[in-house]
Short mmCIF file of C-alpha atoms in Angstrom, two decimals:
data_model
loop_
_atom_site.label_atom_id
_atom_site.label_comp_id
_atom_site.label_asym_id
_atom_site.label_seq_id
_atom_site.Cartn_x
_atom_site.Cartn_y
_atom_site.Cartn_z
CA UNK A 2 0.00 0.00 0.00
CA UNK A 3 1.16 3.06 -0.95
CA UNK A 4 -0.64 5.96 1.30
CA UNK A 5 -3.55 7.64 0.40
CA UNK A 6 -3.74 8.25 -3.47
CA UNK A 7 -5.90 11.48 -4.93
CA UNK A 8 -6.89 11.39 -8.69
CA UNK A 9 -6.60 14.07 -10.60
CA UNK A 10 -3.94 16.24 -8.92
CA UNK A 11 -4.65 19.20 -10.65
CA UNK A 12 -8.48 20.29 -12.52
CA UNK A 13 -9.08 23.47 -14.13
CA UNK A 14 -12.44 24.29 -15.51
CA UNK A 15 -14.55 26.29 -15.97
CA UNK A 16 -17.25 28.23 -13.52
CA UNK A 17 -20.82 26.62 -13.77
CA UNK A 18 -19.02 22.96 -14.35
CA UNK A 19 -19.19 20.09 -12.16
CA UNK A 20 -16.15 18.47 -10.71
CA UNK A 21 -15.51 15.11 -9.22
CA UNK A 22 -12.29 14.38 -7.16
CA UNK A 23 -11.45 10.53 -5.92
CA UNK A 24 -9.90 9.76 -2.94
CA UNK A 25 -8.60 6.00 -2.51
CA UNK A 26 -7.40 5.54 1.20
CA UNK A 27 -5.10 3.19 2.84
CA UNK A 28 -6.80 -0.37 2.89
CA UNK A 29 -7.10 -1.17 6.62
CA UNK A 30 -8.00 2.59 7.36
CA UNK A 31 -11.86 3.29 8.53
CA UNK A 32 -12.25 6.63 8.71
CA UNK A 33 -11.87 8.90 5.64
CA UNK A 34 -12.02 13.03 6.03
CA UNK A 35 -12.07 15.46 3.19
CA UNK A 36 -10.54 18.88 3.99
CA UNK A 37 -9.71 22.26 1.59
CA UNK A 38 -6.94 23.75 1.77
CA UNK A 39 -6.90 28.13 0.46
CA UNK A 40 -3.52 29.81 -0.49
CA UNK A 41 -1.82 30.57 2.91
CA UNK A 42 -4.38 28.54 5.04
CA UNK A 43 -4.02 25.49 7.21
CA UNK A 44 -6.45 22.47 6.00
CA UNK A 45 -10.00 23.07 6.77
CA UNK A 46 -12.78 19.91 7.96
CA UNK A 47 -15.00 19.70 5.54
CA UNK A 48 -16.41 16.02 6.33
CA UNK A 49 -15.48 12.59 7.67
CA UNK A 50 -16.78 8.81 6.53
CA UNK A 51 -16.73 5.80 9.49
CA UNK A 52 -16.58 2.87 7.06
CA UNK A 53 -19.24 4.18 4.48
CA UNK A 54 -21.50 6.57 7.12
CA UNK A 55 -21.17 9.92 6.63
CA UNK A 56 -21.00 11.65 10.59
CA UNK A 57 -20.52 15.33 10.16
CA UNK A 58 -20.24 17.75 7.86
CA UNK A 59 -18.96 21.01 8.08
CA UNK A 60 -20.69 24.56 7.29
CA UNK A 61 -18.36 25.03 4.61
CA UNK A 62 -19.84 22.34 2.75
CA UNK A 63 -22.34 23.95 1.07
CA UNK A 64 -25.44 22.00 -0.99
CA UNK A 65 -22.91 22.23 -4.01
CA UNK A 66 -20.73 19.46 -2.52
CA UNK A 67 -21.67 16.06 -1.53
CA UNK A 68 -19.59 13.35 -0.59
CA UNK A 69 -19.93 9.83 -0.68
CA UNK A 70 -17.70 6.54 0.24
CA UNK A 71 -20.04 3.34 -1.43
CA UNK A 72 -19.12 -0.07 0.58
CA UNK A 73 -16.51 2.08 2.85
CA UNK A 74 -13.70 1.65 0.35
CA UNK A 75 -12.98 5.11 -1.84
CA UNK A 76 -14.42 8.55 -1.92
CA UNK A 77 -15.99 11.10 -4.08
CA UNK A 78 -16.33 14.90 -3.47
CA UNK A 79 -18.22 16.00 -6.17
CA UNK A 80 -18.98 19.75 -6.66
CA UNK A 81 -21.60 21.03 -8.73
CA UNK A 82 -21.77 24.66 -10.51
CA UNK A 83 -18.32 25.40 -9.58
CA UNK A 84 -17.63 29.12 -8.23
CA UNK A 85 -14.74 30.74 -8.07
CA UNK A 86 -14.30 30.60 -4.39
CA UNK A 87 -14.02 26.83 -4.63
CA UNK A 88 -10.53 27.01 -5.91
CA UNK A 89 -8.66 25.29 -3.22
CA UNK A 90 -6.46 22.22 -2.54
CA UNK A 91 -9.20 19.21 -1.58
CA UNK A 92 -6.70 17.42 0.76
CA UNK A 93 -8.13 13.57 1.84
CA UNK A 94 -6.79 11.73 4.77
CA UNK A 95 -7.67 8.40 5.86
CA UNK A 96 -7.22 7.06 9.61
CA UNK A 97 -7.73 4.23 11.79
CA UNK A 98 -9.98 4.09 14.20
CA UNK A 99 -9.62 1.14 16.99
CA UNK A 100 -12.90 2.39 18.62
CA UNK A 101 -12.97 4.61 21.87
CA UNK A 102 -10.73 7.28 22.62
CA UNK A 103 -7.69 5.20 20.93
CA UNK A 104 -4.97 7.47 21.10
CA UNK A 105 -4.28 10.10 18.63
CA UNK A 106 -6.36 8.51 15.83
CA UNK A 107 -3.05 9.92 13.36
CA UNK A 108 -4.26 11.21 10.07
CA UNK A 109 -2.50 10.36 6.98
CA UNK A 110 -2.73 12.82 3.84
CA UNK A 111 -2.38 12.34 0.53
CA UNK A 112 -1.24 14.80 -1.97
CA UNK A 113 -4.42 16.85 -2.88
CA UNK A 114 -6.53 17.61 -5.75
CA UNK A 115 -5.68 21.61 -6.66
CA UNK A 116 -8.92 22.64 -8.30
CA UNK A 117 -9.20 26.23 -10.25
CA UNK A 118 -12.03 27.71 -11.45
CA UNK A 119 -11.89 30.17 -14.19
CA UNK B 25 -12.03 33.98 16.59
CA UNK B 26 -10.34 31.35 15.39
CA UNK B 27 -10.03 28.10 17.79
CA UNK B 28 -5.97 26.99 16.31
CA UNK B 29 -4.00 30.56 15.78
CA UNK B 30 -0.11 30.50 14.04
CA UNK B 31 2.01 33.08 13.32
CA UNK B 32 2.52 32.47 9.57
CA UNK B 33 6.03 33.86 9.60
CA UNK B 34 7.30 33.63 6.96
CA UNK B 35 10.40 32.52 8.97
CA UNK B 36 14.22 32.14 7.51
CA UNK B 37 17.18 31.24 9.79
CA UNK B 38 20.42 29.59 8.74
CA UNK B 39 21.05 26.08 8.85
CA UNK B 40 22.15 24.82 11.87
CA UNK B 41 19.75 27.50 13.89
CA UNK B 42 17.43 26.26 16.57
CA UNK B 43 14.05 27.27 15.42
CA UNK B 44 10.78 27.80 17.57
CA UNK B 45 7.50 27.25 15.91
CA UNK B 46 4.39 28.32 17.96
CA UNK B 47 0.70 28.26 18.22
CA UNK B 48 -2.22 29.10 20.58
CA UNK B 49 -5.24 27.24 20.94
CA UNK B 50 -8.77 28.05 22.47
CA UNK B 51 -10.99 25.00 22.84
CA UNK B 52 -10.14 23.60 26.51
CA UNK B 53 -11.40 20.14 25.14
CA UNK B 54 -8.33 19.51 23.11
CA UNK B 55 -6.05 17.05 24.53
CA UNK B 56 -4.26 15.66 21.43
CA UNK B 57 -1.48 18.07 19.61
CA UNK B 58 0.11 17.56 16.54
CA UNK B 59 2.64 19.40 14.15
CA UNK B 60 2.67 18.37 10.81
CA UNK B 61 5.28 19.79 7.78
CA UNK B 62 4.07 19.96 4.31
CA UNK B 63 6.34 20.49 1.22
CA UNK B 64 5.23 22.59 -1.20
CA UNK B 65 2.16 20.92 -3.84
CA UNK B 66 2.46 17.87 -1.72
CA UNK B 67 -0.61 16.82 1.58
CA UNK B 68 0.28 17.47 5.28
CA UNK B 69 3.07 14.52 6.95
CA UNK B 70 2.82 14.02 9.85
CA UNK B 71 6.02 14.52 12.56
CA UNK B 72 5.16 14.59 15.90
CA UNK B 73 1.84 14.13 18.29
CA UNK B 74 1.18 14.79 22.09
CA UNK B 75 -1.20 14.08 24.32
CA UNK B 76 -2.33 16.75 27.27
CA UNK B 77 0.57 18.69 28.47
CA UNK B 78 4.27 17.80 28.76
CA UNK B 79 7.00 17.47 26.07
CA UNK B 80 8.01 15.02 23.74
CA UNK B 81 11.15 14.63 21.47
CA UNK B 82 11.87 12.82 18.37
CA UNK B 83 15.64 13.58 16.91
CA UNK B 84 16.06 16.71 16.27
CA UNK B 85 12.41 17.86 16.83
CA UNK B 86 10.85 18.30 20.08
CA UNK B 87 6.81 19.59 21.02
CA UNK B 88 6.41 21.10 23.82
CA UNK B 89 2.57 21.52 24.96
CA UNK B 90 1.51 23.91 28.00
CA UNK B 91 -2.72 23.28 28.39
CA UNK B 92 -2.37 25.95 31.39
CA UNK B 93 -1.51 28.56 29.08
CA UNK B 94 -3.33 26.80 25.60
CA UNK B 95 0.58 27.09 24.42
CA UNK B 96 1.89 24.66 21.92
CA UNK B 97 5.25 24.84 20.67
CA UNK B 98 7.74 22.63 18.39
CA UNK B 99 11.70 22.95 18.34
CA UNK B 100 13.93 22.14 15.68
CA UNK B 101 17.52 21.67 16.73
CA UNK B 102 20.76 21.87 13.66
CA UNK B 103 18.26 22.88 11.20
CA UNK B 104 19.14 21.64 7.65
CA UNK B 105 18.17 22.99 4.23
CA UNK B 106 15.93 20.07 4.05
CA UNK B 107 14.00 21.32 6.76
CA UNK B 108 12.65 24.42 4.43
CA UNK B 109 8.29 23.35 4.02
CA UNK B 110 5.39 24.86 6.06
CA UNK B 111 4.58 23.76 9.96
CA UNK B 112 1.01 23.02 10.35
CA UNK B 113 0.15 22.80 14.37
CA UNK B 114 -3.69 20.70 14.46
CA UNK B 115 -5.27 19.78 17.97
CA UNK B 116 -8.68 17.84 18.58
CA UNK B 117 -10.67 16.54 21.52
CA UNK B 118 -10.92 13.10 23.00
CA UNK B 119 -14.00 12.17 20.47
CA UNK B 120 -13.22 11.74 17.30
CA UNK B 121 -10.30 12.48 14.40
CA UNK B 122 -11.84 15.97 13.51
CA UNK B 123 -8.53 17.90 13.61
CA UNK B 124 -8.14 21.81 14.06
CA UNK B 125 -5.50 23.56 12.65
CA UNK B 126 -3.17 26.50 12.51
CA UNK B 127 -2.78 28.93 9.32
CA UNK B 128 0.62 27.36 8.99
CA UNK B 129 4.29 28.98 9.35
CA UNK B 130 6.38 29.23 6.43
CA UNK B 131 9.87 28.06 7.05
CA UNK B 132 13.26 28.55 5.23
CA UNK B 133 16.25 27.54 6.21
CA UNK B 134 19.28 28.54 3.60
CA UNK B 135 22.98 27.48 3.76
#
């Protein structure tokens, strides 16, 4: 396994499209968060998959986005009529969670999707 | 207000400087600190995480986190070249992997 793998890296389209990033985490991992990253910013939540439940979303994620993880494996963010404001780094990180409070629940990263809208 | 706060420098020291990376927090229920480095056009790695207060070193890196005064901090002894990428501090609470974090400091360390 190689870590967390994000397809494409880089999108550019146009405002008023619809984009779709993937997100394929590492195997044995359970949890599965989607964050956006601006210029200059640290990562922001945006939402978070247990196995293939979705358990919180964040405010930022507006009724343009939606998110889904069929059979708990990989992800899809998917965001529809594409604004300028949504050009970001969409960062996914996987996890695994040993139920509890199991320690620092680490977060691994994988490279990002860089999405501009023009 | 926001609940992770980082000075986001940018910072440049030479190599071999000892180099203090800081952040405040707000949210008494965090417990678990972490500083993460990210290269540029490359995702957050992971280097260090601590749990309540107390200090914990790895090599040349050390975190150093003070929940009486929301203080977290992260040391870099002999830094190299190599050490040049953006700090990211994060902290969360005891219930789940939701992570909060800092703006990010920009680091440069030149020869």
């Amino acid at each position: 396994d190689t870590g967390v793998s994000q397809d494409p890296r880089h999108k550019i389209t146009k405002r008023g499209q619809n984009v779709t990033f993937r997100c394929d985490p590492i195997s044995e991992h359970n949890r599965l968060y989607w964050y956006r990253q601006t210029l200059g910013q640290g990562p922001e939540f945006l939402t978070y998959f247990q196995n293939e439940a979705q358990l919180e979303k964040s405010r930022l994620l507006s009724d343009r986005f939606s998110a889904e993880r069929p059979k708990g494996s990989f992800s899809t963010l998917e965001i529809q009529r594409t604004e300028q404001g949504d050009s970001a780094m969409y960062l996914c990180a996987s996890s695994l969670d040993l139920g509890r409070d199991s320690g620092a629940n680490v977060l691994t990263f994988g490279a990002g999707s860089r999405l501009t809208v023009l | 207000q926001k609940e992770v706060e980082q000075d986001p420098g940018p910072l440049s020291v030479p190599e071999g400087a000892i180099v203090s990376l800081n952040c405040t927090y707000s949210n008494s229920a965090f417990q678990y600190f972490m500083w993460y480095r990210q290269y540029s056009r490359k995702g957050p790695e992971l280097l260090m995480y601590t749990y309540s207060s107390g200090n914990k070193e790895d090599g040349r890196f050390t975190a150093q986190v003070d929940k009486s005064s929301k203080y977290i901090s992260l040391f870099i002894r002999d830094s190299q070249p190599s050490d040049s990428a953006t700090y990211l501090c994060a902290s969360r609470g005891t219930s789940y992997g939701k992570l909060t974090f800092g703006q990010g400091t920009i680091l440069t360390v030149h020869p």
